[in-house]
Short mmCIF file of C-alpha atoms and ligand atoms in Angstrom, two decimals:
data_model
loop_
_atom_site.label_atom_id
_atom_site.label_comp_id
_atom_site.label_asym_id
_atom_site.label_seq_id
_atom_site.Cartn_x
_atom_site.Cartn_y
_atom_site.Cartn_z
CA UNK G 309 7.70 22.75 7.38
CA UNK G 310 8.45 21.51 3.89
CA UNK G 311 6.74 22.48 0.40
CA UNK G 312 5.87 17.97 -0.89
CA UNK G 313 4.44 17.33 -3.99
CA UNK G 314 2.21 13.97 -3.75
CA UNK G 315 2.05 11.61 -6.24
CA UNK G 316 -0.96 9.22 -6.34
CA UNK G 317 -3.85 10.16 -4.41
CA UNK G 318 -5.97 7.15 -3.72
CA UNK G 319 -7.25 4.86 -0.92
CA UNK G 320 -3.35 5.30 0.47
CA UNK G 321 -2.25 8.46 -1.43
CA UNK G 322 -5.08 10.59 -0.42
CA UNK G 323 -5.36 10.74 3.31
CA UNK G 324 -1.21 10.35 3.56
CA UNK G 325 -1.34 13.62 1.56
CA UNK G 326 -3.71 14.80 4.35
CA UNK G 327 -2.13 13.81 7.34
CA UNK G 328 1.04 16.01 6.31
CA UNK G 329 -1.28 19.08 5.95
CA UNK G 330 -2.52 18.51 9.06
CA UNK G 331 0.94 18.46 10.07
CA UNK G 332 1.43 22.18 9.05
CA UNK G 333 3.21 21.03 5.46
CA UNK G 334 2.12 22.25 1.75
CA UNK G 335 0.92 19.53 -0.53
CA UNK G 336 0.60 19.53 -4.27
CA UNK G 337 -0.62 16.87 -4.84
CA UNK G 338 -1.36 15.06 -8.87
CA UNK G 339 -3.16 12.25 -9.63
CA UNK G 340 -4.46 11.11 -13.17
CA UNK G 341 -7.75 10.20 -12.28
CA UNK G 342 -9.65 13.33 -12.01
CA UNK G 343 -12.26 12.06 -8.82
CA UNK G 344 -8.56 11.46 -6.91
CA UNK G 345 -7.90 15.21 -7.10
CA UNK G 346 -10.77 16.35 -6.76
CA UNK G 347 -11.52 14.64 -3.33
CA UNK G 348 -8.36 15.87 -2.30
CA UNK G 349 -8.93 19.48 -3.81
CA UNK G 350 -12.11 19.03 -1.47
CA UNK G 351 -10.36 18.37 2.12
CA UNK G 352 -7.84 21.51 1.37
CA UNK G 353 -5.48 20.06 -1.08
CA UNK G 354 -3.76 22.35 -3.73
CA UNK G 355 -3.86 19.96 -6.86
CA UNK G 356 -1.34 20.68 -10.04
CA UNK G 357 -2.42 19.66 -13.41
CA UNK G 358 1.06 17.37 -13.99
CA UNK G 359 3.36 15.15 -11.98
CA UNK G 360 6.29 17.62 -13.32
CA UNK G 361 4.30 20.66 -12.52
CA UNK G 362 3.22 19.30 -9.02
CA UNK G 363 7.25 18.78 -8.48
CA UNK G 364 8.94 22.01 -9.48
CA UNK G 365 9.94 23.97 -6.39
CA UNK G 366 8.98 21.37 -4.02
CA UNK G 367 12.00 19.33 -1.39
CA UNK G 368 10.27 16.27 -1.41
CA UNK G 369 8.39 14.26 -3.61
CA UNK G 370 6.56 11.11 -2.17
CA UNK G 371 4.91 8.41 -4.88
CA UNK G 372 1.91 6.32 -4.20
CA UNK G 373 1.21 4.52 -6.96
CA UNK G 374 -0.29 0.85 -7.70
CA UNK G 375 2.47 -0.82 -9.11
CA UNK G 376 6.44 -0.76 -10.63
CA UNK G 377 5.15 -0.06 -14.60
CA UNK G 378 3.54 3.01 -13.14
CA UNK G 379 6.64 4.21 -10.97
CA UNK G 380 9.06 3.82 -13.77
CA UNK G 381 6.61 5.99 -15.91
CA UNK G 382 6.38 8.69 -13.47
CA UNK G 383 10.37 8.73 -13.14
CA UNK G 384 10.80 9.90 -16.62
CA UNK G 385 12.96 12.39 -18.25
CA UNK G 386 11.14 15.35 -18.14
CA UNK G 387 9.84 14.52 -14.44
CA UNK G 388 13.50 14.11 -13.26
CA UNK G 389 14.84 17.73 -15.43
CA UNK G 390 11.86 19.21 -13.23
CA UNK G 391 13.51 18.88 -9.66
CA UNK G 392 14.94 21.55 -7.67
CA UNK G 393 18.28 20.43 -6.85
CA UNK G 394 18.44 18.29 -3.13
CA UNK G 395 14.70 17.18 -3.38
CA UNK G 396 14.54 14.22 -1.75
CA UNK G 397 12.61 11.38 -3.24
CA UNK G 398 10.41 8.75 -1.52
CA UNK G 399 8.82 6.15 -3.32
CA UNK G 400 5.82 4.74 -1.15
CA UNK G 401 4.01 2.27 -3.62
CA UNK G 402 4.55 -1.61 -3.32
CA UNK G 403 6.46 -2.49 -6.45
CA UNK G 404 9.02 -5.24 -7.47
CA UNK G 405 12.21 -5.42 -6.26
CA UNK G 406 14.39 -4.58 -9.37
CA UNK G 407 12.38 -1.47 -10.52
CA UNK G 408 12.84 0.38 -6.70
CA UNK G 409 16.69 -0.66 -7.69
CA UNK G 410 16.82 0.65 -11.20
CA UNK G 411 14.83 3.67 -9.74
CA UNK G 412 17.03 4.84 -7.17
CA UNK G 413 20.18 4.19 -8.92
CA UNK G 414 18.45 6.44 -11.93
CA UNK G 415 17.84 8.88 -9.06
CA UNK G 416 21.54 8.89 -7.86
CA UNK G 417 23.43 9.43 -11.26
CA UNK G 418 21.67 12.54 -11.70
CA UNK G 419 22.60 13.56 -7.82
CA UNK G 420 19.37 12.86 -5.74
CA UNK G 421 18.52 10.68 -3.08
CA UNK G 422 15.78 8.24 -2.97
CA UNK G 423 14.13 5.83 -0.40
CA UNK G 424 12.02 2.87 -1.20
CA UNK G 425 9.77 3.11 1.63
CA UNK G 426 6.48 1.01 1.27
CA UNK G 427 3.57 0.53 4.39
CA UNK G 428 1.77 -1.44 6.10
CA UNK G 429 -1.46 -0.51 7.99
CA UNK G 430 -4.19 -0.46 5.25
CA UNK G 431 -6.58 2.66 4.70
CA UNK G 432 -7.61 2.53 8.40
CA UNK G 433 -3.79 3.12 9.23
CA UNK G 434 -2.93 5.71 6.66
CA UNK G 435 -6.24 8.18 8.18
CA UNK G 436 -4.55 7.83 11.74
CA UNK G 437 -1.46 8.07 10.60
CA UNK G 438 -0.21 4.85 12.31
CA UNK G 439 1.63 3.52 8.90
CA UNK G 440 4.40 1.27 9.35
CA UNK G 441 7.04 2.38 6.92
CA UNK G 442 10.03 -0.41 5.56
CA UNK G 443 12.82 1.75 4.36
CA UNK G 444 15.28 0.80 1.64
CA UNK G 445 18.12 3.70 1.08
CA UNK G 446 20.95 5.18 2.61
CA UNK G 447 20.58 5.09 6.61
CA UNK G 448 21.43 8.75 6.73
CA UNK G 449 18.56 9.58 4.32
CA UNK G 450 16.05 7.85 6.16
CA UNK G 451 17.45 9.88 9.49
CA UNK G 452 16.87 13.03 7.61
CA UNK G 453 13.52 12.17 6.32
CA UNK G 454 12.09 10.46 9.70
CA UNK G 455 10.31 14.41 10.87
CA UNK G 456 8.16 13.63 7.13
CA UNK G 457 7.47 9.96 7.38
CA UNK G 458 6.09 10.32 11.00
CA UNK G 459 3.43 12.67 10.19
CA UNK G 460 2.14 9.58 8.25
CA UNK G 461 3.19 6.43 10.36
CA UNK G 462 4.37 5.04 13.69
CA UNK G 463 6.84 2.18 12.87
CA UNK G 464 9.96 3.34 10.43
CA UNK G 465 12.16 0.72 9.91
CA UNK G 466 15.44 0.55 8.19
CA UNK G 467 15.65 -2.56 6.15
CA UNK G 468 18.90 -1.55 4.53
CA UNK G 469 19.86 -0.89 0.95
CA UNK G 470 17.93 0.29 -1.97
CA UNK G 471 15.23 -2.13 -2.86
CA UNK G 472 15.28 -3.38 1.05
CA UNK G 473 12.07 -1.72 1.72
CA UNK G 474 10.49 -3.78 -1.06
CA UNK G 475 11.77 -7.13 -0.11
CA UNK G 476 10.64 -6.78 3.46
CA UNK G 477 6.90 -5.33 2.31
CA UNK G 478 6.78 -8.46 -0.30
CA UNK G 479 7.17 -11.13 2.76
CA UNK G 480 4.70 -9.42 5.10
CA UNK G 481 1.84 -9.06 2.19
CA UNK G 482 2.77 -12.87 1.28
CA UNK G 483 1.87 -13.34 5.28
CA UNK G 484 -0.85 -11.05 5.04
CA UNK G 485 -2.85 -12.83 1.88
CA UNK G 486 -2.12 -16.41 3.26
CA UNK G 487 -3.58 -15.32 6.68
CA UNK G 488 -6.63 -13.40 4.75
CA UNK G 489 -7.57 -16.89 3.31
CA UNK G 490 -7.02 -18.84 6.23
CA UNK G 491 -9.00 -16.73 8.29
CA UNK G 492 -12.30 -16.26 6.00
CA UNK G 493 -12.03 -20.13 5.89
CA UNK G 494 -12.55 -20.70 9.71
CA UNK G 495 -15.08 -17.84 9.67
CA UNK G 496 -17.02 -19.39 6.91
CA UNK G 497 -16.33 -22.87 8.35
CA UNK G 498 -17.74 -21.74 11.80
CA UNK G 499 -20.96 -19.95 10.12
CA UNK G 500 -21.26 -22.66 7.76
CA UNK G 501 -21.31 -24.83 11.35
CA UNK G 502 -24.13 -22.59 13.00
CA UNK G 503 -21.74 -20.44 15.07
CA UNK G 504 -22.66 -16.43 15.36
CA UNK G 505 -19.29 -15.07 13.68
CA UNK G 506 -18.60 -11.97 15.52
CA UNK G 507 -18.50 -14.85 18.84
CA UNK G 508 -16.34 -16.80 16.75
CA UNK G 509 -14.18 -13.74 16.06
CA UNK G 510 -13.95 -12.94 19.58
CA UNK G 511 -12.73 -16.65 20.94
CA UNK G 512 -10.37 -16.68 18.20
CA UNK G 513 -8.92 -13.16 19.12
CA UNK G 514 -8.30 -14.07 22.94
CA UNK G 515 -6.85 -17.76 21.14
CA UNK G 516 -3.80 -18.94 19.12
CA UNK G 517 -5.63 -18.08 15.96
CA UNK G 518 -5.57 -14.48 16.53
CA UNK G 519 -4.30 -12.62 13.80
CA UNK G 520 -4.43 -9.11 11.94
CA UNK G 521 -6.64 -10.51 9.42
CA UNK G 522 -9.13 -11.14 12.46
CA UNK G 523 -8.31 -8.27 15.07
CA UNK G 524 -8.42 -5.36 13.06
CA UNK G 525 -9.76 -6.29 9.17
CA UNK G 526 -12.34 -8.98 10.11
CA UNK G 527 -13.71 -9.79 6.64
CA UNK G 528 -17.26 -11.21 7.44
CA UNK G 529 -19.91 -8.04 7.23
CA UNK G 530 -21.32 -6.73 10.14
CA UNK G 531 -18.58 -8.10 12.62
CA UNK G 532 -17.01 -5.08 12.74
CA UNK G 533 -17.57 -1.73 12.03
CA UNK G 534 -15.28 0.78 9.71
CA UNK G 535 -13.76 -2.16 7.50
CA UNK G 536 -14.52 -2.67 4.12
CA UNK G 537 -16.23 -6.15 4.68
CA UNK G 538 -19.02 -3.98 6.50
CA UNK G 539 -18.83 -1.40 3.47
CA UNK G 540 -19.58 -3.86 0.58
CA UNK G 541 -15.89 -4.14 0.43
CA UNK G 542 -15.49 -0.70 -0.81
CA UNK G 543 -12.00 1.01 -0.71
CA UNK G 544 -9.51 -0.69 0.86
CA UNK G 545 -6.73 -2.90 -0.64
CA UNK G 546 -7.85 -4.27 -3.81
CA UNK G 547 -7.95 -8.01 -4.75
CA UNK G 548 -6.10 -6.85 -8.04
CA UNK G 549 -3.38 -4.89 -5.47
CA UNK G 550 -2.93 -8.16 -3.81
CA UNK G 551 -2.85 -10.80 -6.19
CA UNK G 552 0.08 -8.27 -7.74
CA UNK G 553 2.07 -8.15 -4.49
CA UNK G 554 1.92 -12.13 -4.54
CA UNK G 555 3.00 -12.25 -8.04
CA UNK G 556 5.61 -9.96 -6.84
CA UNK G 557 6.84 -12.97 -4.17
CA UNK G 558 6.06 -15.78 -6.49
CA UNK G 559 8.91 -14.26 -8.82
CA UNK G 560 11.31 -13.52 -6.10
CA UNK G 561 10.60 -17.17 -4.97
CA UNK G 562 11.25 -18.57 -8.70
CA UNK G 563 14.67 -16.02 -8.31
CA UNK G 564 16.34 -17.73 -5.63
CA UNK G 565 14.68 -21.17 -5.51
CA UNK G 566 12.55 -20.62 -2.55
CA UNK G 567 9.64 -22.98 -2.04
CA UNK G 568 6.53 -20.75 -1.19
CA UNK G 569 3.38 -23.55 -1.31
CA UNK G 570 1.32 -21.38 0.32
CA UNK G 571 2.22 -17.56 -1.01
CA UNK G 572 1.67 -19.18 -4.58
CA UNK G 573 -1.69 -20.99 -3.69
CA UNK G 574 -2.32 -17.45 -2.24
CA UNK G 575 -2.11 -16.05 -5.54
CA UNK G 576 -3.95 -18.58 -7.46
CA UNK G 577 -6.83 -17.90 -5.47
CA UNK G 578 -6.61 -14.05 -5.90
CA UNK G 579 -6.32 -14.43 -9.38
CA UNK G 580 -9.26 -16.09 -9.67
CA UNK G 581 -11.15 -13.82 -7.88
CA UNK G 582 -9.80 -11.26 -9.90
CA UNK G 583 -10.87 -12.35 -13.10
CA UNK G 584 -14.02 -10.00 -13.17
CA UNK G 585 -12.95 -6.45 -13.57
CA UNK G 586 -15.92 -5.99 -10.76
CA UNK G 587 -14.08 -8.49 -8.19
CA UNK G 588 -10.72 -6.91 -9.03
CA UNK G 589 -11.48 -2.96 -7.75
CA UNK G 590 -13.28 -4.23 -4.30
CA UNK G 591 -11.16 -5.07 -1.19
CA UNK G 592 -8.74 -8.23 -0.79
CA UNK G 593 -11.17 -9.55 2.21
CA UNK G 594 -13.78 -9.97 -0.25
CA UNK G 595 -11.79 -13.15 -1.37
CA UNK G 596 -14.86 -14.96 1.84
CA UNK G 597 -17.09 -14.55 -0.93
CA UNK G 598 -14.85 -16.82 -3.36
CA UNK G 599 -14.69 -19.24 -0.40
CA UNK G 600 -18.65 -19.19 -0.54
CA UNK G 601 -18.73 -20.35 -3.72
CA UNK G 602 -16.43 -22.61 -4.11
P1 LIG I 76 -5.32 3.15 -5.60
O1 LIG I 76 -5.53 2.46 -6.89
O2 LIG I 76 -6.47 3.50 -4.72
O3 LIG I 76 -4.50 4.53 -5.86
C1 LIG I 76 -3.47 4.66 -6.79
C2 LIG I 76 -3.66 6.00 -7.47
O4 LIG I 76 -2.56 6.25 -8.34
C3 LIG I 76 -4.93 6.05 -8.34
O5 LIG I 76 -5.76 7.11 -7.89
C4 LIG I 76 -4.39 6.29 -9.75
O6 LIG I 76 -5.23 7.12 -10.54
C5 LIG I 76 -3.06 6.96 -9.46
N1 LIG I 76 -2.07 6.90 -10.52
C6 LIG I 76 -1.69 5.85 -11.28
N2 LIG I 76 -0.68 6.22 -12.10
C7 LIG I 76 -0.43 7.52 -11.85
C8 LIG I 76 0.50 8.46 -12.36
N3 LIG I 76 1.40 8.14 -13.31
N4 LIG I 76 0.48 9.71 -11.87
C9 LIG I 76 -0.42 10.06 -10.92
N5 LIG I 76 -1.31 9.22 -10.38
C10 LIG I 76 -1.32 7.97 -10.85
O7 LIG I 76 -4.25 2.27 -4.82
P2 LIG I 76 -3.91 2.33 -3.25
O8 LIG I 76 -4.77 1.33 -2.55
O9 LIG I 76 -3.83 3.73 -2.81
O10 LIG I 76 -2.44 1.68 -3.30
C11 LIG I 76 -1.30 2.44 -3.72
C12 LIG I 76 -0.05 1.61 -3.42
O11 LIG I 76 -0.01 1.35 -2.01
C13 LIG I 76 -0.03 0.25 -4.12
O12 LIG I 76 1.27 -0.02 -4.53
C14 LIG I 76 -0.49 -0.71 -3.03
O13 LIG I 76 0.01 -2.01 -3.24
C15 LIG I 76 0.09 -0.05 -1.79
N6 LIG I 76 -0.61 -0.34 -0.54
C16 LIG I 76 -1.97 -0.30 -0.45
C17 LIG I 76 -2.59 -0.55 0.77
C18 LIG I 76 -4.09 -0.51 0.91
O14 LIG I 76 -4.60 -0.97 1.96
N7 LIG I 76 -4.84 0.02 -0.07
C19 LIG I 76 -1.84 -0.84 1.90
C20 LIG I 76 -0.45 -0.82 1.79
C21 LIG I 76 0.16 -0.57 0.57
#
């Protein structure tokens, strides 16, 4: 069993963190918003009062954290003269490409090694600890780390070198936000048509329309139970979260001249849902309401 310090305790962070106490590890665990640490103080959590104090005497340090400006401030002097030699360092938040990079090669010329290792699953997937991790590092690393990341998910894949982790993560939540839309349009389209959506949701499930989006995240209330659209799209993966990750494949697009039509009318759409600080915090399937209206 390992001593982990846990960085970020939110909708991901939080019951990651608690899925490798369950597993028989120690978490510290820091967060800078103080109802973060204390929910996690309340399920059994030990909670340090500072990233660097959280990550003295620990072996591995995981990050959860909303975007690449917040990683690269975490990863600062004083937080990497505060590692015990050997920690190994996993960077779980969905970031840009070029910060993982910059990073992990920070990480390396001072003698540790780092994974980018973003998920997939959403909040349902991080409380059963069903995650699917995309790993960017050295293979070897990820070998070593595998008893860790499978207290927290059931897919780790190696994607290959730093930053790999990232670039695979960015095309699936390109998928995933295009697929979000496309299915609150045929749900709304159906309603809108005087069809009882959860019947809709079940032909289309058993049809070629079937989808994650639809299966296991429907997004119109009351279809199904336990997802955010049933929860006044509380918690969850906010619209804010997405429209960043599709910002993050609209650059890499603009990068390397690849046409993305629908990943960048993906993110137009977010963003304008996002524009009230309200609509920004709730859940990425709220987007059916922004369909309503429009
Ligand atoms: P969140 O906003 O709920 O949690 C992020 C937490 O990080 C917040 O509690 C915030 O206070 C904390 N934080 C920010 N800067 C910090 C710092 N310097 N030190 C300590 N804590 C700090 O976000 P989330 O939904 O948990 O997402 C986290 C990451 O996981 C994001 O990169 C997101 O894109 C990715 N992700 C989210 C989901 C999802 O369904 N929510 C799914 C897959 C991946």
């Amino acid at each position: 069993m390992s001593d982990i310090a846990f960085i970020g305790l939110g909708n991901m962070g939080r019951p990651m963190a608690t899925n490798l106490i369950k597993k028989g590890h120690r978490v510290i665990g820091f967060d800078l918003s103080e109802s973060a640490s204390k929910a996690f103080s309340k399920i059994g959590g030990e909670v340090a009062l500072s990233a660097v104090l959280a990550v003295q005497h620990v072996e591995v340090v995981i990050s959860m954290l909303p975007s690449g400006e917040h990683v690269k401030t975490l990863y600062s002097k004083e937080f990497m003269e505060s590692l015990s030699p050997n920690t190994l360092l996993i960077d779980s938040s969905t970031i840009d490409v070029t910060t993982a990079r910059s990073v992990a090669a920070l990480c390396a010329s001072k003698g540790f090694e780092m994974l980018d290792a973003p998920v997939s699953g959403g909040t349902g997937g991080a409380q059963s600890g069903t995650l699917t991790f995309m790993v960017g590092g050295r293979e070897e690393v990820l070998e070593k780390s595998k008893p860790i990341l499978e207290c927290m998910g059931q897919n780790i894949f190696y994607a290959g070198a730093s930053g790999s982790g990232q670039v695979a993560k960015m095309c699936n939540n390109m998928l995933l936000g295009i697929h979000m839309i496309g299915t609150c349009e045929a749900l709304n389209l159906g309603a809108r048509n005087g069809l009882n959506v959860k019947d809709l949701s079940e032909i289309m499930q058993k049809s070629s329309g079937r989808n994650w989006s639809l299966e296991v995240y429907n997004p119109y209330p009351g279809v199904m139970e336990n997802v955010p659209a049933s929860n006044s799209y509380a918690g969850g993966f906010a619209v804010d979260l997405m429209a960043k990750d599709l910002a993050l494949a609209a650059a890499a697009g603009l990068d390397t001249k690849t046409t993305l039509p629908l990943g960048n009318t993906a993110l137009h759409l977010y963003r304008m849902w996002s524009e009230t600080a309200e609509n920004a915090k709730i859940d990425f399937s709220s987007i059916i309401q922004f369909l309503n209206k429009h």
